[in-house]
Coordinates of C-alpha atoms in Angstrom, one line a residue:
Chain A
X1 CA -42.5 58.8 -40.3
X2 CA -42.9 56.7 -43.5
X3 CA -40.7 54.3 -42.5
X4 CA -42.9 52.9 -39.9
X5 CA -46.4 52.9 -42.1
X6 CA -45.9 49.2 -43.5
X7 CA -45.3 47.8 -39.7
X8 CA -48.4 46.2 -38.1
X9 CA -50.3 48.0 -35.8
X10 CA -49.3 47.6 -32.4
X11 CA -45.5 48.4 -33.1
X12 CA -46.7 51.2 -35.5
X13 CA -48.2 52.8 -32.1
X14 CA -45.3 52.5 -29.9
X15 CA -43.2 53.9 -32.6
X16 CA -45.6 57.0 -32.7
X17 CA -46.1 57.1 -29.1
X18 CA -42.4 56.9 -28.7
X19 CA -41.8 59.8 -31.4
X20 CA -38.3 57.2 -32.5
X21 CA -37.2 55.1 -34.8
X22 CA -37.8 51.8 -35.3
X23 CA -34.6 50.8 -35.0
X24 CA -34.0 52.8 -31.9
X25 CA -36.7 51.4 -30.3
X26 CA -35.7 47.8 -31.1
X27 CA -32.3 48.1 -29.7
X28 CA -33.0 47.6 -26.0
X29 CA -35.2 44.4 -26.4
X30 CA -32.7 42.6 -29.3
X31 CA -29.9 44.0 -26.6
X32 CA -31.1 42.1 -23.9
X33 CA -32.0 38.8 -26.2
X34 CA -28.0 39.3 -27.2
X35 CA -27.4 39.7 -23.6
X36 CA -29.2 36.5 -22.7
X37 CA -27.5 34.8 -25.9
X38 CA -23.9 35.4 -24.7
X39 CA -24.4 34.6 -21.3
X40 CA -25.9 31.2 -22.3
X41 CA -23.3 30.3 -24.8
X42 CA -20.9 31.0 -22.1
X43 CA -22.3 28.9 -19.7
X44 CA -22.4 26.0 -22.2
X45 CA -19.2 26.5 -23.4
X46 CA -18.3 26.5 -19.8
X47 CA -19.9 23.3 -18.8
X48 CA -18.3 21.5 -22.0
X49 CA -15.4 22.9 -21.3
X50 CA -14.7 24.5 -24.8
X51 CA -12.1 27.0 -23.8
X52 CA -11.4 28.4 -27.7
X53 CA -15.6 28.7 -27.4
X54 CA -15.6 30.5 -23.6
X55 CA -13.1 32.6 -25.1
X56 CA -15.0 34.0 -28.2
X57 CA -17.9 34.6 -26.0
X58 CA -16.3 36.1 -23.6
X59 CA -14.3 38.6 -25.7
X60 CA -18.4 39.3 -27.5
X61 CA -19.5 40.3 -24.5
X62 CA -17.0 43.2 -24.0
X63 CA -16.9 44.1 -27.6
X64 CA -20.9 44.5 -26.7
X65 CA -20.4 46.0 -23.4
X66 CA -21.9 43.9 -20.8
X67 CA -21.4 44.4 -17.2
X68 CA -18.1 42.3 -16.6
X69 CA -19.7 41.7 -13.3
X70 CA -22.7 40.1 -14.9
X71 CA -20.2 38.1 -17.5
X72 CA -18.5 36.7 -14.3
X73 CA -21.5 36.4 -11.8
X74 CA -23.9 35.0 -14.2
X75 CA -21.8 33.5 -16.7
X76 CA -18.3 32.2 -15.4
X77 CA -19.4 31.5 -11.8
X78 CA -23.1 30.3 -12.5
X79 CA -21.3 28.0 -14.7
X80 CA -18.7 26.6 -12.8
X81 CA -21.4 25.9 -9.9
X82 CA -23.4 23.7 -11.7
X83 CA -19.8 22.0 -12.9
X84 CA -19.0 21.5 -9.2
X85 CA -22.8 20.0 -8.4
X86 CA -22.0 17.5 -11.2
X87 CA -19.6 16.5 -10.6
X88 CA -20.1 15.8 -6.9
X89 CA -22.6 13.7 -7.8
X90 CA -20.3 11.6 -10.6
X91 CA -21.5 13.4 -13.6
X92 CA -18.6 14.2 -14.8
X93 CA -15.1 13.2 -14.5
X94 CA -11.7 15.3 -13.1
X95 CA -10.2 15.8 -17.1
X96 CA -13.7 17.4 -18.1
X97 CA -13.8 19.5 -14.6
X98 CA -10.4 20.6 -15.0
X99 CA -11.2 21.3 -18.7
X100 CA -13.9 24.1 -17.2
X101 CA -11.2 25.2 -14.9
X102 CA -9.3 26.2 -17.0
X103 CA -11.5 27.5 -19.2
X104 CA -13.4 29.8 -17.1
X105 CA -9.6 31.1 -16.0
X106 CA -9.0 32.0 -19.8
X107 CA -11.8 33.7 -19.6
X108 CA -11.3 35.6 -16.4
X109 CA -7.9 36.9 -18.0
X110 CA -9.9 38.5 -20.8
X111 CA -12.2 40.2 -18.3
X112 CA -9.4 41.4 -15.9
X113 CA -8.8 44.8 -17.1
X114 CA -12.3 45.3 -17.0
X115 CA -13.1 45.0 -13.7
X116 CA -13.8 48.0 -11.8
X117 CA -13.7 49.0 -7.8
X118 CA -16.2 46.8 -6.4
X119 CA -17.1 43.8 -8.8
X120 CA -14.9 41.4 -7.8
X121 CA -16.1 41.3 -4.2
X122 CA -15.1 37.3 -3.6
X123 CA -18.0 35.1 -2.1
X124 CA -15.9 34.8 0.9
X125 CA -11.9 34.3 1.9
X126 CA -9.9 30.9 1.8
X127 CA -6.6 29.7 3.1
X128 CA -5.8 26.5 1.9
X129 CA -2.7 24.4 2.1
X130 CA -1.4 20.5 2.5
X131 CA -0.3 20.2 5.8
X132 CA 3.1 19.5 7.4
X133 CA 6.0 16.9 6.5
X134 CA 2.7 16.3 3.3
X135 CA 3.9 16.6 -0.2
X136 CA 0.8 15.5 -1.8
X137 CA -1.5 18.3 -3.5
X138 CA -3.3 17.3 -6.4
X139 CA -6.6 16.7 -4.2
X140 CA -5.7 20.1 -2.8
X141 CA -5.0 22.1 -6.2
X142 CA -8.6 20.9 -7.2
X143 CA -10.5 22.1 -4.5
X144 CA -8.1 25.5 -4.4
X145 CA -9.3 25.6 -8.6
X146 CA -13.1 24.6 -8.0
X147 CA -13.2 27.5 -5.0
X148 CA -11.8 29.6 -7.0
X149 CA -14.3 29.0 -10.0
X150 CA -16.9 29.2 -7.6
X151 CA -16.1 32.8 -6.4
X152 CA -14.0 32.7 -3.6
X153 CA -10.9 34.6 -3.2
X154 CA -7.9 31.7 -2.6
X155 CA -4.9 31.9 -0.6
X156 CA -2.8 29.0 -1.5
X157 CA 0.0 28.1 0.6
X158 CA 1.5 25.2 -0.9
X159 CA 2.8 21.5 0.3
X160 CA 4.7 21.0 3.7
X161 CA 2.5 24.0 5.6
X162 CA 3.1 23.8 9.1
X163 CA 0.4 24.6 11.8
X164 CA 2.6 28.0 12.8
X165 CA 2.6 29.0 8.8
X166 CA -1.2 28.7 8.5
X167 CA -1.6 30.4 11.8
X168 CA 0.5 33.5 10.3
X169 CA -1.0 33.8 7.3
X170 CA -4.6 33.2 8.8
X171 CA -4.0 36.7 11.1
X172 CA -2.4 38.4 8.0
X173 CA -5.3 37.8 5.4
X174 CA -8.5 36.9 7.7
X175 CA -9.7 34.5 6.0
X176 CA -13.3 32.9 6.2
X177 CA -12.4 29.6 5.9
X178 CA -9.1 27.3 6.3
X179 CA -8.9 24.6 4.5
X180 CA -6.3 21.7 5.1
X181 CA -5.7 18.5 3.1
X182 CA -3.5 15.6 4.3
X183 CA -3.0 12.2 1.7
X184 CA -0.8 10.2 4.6
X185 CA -2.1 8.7 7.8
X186 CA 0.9 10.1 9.1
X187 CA 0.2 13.9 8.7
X188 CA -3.7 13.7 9.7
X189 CA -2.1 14.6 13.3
X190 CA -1.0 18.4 11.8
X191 CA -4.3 19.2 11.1
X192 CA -5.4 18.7 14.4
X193 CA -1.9 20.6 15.2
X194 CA -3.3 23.4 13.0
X195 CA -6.6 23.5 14.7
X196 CA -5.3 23.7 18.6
X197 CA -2.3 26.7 17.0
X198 CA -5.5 28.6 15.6
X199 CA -7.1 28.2 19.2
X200 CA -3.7 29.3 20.8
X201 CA -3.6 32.7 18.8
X202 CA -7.3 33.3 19.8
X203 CA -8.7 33.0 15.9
X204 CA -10.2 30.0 15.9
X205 CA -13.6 31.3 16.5
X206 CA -13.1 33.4 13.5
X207 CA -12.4 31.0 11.0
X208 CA -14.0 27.9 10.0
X209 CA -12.0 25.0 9.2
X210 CA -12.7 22.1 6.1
X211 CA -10.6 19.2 6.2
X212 CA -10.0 16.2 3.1
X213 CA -7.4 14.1 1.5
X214 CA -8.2 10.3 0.9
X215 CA -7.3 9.0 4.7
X216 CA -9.7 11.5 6.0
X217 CA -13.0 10.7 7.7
X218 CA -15.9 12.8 8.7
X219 CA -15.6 11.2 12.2
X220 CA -12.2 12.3 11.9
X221 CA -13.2 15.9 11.4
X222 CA -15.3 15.2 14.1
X223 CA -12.4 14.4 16.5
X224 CA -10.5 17.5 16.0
X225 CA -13.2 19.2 15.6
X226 CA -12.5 20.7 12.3
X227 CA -16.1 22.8 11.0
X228 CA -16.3 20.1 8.1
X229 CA -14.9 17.4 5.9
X230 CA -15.5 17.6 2.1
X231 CA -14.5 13.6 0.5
X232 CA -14.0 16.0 -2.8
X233 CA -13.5 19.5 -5.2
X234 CA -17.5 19.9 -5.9
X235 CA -18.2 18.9 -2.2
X236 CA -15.8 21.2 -0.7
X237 CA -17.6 24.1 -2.7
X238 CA -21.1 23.3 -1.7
X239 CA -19.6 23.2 1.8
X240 CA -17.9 26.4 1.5
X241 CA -20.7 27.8 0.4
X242 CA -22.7 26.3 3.8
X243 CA -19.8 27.5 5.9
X244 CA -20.2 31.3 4.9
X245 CA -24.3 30.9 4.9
X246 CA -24.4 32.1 0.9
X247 CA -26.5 28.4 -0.1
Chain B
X1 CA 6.1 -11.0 -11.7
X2 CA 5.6 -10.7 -7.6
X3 CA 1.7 -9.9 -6.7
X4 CA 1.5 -7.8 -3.7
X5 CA -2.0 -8.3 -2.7
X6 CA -3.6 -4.6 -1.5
X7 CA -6.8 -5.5 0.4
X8 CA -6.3 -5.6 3.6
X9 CA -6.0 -1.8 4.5
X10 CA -8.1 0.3 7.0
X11 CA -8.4 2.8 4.3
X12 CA -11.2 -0.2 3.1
X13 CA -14.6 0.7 5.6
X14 CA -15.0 -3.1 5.8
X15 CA -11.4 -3.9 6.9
X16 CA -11.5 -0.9 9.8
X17 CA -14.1 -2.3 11.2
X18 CA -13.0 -5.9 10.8
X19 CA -10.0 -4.2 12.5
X20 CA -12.1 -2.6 15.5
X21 CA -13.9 -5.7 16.2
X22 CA -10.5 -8.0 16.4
X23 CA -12.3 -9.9 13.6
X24 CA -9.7 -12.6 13.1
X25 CA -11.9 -14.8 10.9
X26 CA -13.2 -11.9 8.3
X27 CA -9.1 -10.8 8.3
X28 CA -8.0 -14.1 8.1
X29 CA -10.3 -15.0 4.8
X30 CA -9.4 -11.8 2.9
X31 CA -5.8 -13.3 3.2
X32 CA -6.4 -16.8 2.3
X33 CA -8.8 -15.6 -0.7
X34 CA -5.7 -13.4 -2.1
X35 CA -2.7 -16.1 -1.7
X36 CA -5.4 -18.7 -3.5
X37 CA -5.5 -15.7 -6.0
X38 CA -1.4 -16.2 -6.5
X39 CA -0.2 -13.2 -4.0
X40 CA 3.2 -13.7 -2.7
X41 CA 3.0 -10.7 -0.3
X42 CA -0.1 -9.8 1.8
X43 CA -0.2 -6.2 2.5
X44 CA -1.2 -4.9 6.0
X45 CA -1.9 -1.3 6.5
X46 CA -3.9 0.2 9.9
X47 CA -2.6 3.7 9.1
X48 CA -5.7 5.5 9.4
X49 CA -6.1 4.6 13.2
X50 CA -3.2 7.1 13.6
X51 CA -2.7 6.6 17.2
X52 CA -3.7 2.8 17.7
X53 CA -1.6 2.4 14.4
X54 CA 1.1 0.3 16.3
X55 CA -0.8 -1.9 18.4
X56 CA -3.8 -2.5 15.1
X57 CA -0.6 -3.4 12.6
X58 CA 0.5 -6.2 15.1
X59 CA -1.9 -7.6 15.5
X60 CA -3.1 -7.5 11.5
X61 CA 0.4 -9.1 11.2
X62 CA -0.4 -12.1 13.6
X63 CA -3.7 -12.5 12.4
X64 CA -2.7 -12.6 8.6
X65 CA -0.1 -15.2 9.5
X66 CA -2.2 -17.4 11.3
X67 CA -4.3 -17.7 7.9
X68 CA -1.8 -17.9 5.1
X69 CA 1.7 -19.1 5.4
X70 CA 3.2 -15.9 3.4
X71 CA 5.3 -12.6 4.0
X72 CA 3.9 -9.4 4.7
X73 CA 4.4 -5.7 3.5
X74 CA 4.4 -3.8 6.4
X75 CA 2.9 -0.6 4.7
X76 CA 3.4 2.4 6.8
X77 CA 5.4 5.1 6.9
X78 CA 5.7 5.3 10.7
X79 CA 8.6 4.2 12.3
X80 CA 7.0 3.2 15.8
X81 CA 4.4 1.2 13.5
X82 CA 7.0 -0.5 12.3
X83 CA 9.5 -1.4 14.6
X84 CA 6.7 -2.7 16.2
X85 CA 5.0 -5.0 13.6
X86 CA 8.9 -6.1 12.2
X87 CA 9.3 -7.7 15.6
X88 CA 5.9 -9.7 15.3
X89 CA 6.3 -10.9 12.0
X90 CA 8.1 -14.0 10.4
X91 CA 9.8 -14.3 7.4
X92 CA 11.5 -11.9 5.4
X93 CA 9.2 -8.7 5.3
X94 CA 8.6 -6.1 2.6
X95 CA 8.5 -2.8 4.3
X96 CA 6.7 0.1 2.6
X97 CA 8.3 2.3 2.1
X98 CA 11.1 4.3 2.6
X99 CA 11.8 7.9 0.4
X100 CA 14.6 10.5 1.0
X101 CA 12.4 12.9 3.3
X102 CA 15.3 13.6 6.0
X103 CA 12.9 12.6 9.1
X104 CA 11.6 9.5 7.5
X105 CA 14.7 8.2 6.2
X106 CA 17.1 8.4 9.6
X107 CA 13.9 7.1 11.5
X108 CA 13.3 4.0 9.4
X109 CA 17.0 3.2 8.3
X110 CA 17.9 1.8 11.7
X111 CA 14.5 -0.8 11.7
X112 CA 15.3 -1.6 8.2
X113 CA 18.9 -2.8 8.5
X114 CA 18.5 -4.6 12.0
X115 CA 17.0 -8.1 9.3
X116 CA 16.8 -9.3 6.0
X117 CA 13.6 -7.1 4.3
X118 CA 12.8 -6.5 1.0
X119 CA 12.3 -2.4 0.7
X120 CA 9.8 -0.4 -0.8
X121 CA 11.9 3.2 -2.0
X122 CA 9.9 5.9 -3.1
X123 CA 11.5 8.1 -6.5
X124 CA 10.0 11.3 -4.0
X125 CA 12.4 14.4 -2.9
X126 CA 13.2 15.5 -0.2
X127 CA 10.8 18.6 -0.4
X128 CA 8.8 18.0 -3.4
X129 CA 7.3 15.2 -5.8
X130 CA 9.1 15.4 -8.9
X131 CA 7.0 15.0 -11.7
X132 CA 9.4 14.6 -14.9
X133 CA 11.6 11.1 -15.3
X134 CA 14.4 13.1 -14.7
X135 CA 13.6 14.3 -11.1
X136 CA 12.4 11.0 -10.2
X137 CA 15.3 8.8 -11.4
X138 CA 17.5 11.2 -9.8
X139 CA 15.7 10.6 -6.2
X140 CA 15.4 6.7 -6.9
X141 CA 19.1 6.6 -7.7
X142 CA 19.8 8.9 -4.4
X143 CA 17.9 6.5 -2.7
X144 CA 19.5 3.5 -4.2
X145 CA 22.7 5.2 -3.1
X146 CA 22.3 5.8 -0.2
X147 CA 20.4 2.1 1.2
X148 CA 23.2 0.6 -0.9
X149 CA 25.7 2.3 1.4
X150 CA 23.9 1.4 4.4
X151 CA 24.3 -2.2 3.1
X152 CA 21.1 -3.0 1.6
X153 CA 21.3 -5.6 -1.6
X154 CA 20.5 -4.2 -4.8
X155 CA 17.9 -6.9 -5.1
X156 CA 16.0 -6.6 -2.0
X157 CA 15.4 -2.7 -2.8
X158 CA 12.0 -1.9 -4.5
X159 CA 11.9 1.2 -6.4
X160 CA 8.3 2.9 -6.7
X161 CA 8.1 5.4 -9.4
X162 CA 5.2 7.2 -7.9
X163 CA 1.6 6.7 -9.9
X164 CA 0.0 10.0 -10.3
X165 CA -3.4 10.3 -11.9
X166 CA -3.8 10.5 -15.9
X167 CA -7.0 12.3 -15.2
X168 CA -4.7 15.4 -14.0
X169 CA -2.0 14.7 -16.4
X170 CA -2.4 12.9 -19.8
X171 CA 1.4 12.3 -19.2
X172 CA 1.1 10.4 -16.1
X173 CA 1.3 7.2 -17.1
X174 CA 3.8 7.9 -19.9
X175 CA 6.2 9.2 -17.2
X176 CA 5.6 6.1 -14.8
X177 CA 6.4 3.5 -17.9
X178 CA 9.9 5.7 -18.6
X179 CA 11.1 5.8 -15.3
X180 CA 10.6 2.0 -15.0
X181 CA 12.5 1.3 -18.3
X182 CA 15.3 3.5 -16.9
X183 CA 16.0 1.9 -13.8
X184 CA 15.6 -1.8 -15.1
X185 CA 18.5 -0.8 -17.7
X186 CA 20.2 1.2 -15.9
X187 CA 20.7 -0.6 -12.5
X188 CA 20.8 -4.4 -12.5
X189 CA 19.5 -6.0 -10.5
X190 CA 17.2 -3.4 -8.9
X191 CA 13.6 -3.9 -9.2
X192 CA 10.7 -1.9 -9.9
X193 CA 7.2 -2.1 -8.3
X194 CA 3.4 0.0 -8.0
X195 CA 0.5 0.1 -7.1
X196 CA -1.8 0.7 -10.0
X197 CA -5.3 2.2 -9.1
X198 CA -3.7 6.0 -8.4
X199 CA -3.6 6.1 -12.3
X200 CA -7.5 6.0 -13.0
X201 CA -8.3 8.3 -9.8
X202 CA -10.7 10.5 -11.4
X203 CA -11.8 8.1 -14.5
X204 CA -14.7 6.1 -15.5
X205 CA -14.2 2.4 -15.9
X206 CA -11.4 2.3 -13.4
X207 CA -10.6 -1.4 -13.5
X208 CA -10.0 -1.2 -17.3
X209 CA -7.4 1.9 -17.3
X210 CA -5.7 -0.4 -14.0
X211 CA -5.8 -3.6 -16.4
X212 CA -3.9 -1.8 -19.7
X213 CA -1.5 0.1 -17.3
X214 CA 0.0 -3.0 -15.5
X215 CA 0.1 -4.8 -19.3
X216 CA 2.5 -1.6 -20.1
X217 CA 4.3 -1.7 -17.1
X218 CA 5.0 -5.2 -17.2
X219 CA 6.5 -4.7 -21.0
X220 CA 9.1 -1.9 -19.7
X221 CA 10.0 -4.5 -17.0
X222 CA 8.4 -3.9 -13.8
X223 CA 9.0 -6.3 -11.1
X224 CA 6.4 -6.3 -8.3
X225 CA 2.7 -5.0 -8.6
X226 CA 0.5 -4.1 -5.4
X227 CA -2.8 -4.5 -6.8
X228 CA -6.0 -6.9 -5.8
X229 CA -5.6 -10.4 -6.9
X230 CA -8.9 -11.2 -6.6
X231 CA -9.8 -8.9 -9.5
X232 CA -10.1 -11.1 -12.1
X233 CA -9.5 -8.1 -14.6
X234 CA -5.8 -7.7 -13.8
X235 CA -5.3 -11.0 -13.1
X236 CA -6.8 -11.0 -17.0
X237 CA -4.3 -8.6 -18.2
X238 CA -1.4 -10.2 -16.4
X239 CA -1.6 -13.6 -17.5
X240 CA -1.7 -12.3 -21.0
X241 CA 0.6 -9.7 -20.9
X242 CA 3.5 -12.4 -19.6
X243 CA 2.2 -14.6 -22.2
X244 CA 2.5 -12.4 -25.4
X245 CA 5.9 -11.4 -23.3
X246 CA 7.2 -15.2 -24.3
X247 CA 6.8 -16.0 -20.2
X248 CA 4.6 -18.2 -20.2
X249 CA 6.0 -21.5 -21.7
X250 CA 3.2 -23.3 -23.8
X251 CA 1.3 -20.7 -22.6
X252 CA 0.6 -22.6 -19.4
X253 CA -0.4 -20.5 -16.8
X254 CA -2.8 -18.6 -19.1
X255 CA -4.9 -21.7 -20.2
X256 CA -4.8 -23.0 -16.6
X257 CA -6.5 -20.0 -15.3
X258 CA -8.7 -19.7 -17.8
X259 CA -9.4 -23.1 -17.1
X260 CA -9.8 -22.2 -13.8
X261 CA -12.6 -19.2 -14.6
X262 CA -10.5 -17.0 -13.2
X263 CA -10.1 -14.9 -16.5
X264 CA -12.9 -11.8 -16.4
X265 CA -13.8 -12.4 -20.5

């Protein structure tokens, strides 16, 4: 026990108590300071969107063996919701969110093979498409991306979705939430069309439906009584969120 | 360059409920102030009433009409809308717009070629947006084909190369100035219009990235702008993007407006 007689007291007492090593005994606190470091970064490097950054973190915390379910809960996703908060309130602009997008999905790549049985549980299931005769979806590849970021497991049917194809796919994968977008006054009626064919095959009740695209009103979602309208990406997370009661 | 003036569309909280209250005199003002601004078109678009959309775009049409002695573009892409409004206006409309989507094109072809109009045709697919230059000169010159067969003028079509945000994709505005080059080479007598403000969706200082895009545009040749007059940016950027373009003789119109306070310095 020499090695511990020039240590000051109280850590000279814990060493003998513990019968160990110094360096043994250090290990678990500096393990969870390293823990709390790499998260951090991550979430920084997140925020900023520095995807070479996200990356090296990212790739630490395997080589250190951290839970890949903490890396994602408290690093990727923890991230990505305070991305979506900002910039629903104008804090930051579409490049920088899609910056984090694409950041955090570099990062999920890394983690992938990690995962085991049970951690990727998704905060809740999404079916989301642009609705028929509509070929616009950049408004609806951000929300699909910022749901995604935030947790949620994302079923992405494309442009041109009619009411009978969301109906189909809604029996086949159960989801939580549908979520239409329409860019044209002229395909606003499909949503409602995609509403009344959910109440037709009896799932309506089991779904709840979010509605957006620039000609869309809340009074519109109102009308056809859609569940909600979200006027953008970081709304229609915190309204997903609302929908499946996990905010 | 032809200034179509955007402003009066429901999409605008003001103008729906100008539009719900049968306000002639707030409607008739947003006119006047954009032909004083140098519009030659006033837009008129009620298409987020959906079902009232007919009825609300006739009578925008009279109303507008009664205030400012100009053509309209009859911006919608529903055919009932339209056939509608076409019969209530006067003058030679621009309709906006037409695109290759199967449906849309054999519903609006008959409206279009019953009178003289000016047509709006969208570089769109039938089942996609393209996004390269390639894929959308190839629909614009399907289009083109086609509206020439059904005996449109090459000068009274309108092509619209589709403005997609930069914010999505840095090339975005790139693509839109290539496309605009290609048809003003490669089909005289065609012209070339857009609306601007889709390019800065997403962007701080919005009116600045709108103001630079429609100098560029205008140097690869674009035609027609749908844009608000009134702003005094693009007006700005207009004036002295024709004037460094040698189209402004003495540099005339520039000096006038400026005279005029109507440059935002």
């Amino acid at each position: 026990m020499n090695s511990v007689k020039s240590i000051s007291t109280p850590f000279k007492e814990v060493a003998l108590i513990c019968k160990s090593s110094w360096a043994q005994i250090s290990k678990p606190y500096n393990a969870r300071e390293t823990i709390m470091t790499i998260i951090d970064t991550l979430k920084q490097d997140i925020n900023k969107g520095n995807i070479d950054g996200a990356v090296a973190q990212t790739q630490k915390a395997i080589d250190d063996g951290l839970k890949v379910k903490s890396v994602l809960n408290d690093g990727l996703i923890a991230a990505m919701d305070e991305v979506g908060e900002k910039f629903a309130k104008g804090a930051l602009f579409v490049p920088q969110m899609l910056r984090s997008a694409k950041a955090m999905q570099e990062c999920m790549e890394l983690l992938k093979p990690f995962f085991l049985e049970g951690d990727l549980i998704p905060k809740g299931k999404v079916l989301i498409g642009t609705v028929h005769r509509d070929l616009h979806d950049i408004g609806k590849n951000l929300v699909a991306m910022m749901l995604e970021g935030a947790g949620f497991a994302i079923t992405d049917l494309g442009v041109d979705v009619s009411a009978e194809q969301f109906v189909k796919k809604a029996q086949e994968i159960e989801p939580d939430i549908v979520a239409m977008s329409a860019l044209l006054s002229t395909t606003m009626p499909s949503m409602k069309e995609t509403i009344e064919a959910l109440q037709r095959a009896k799932i309506r009740n089991t779904v709840k439906v979010m509605i957006g695209g620039a000609p869309v009103t809340s009074k519109y979602a109102e009308d056809i009584k859609a569940d909600v309208y979200a006027p953008d990406a970081g709304s229609a997370v915190i309204e997903a969120k609302k929908l499946i009661g996990t905010s | 360059m032809l200034i179509v003036g955007e402003k009066i569309n429901t999409s605008r909280r003001r103008i729906s409920e100008a539009v719900e209250n049968q306000d002639r005199a707030f409607i008739g003002q947003i006119a006047k102030n954009q032909a004083e601004a140098g519009a030659h078109f006033i837009d008129v678009n009620a298409g987020t009433f959906v079902e009232q959309e007919p009825e609300y775009l006739c009578w925008l049409v009279e109303t507008v009409q009664e205030a400012v002695n100009l053509p309209l573009c009859l911006d919608t892409p529903n055919p009932k809308a339209l056939s509608e409004a076409i019969k209530c206006h006067r003058g030679v409309p621009m309709i906006n717009s037409i695109s290759l989507e199967k449906d849309r094109f054999d519903a609006m072809m008959p409206i279009i070629t019953a009178q003289p109009c000016k047509i709006v045709a969208l570089c769109m697919a039938q089942t996609a947006m393209p996004v390269t230059v390639e894929g959308r000169v190839k629909a614009g010159a399907e289009l083109i084909e086609k509206l020439i067969a059904e005996g449109v003028a090459m000068e009274n079509i309108f092509i619209d190369p589709l403005v997609q945000p930069v914010s999505i994709d840095t090339h975005a505005g790139y693509v839109v100035l290539d496309v605009i080059k290609t048809f003003m080479t490669d089909f005289p007598g065609v012209n070339t219009i857009c609306g601007l403000s889709n390019v800065s969706f997403g962007l701080p200082a919005r009116r600045l990235i709108n103001g630079t895009f429609l100098s560029l545009c205008i140097f690869q040749g674009l035609s027609a702008a749908i844009l608000d007059p009134t702003d005094t940016s693009l007006t700005a950027a207009l004036l002295s993007a024709e004037m460094l373009l040698g189209r402004d003789e003495f540099c005339e119109k520039y000096i006038d407006a400026f005279q005029r306070g109507c440059l935002d310095l």
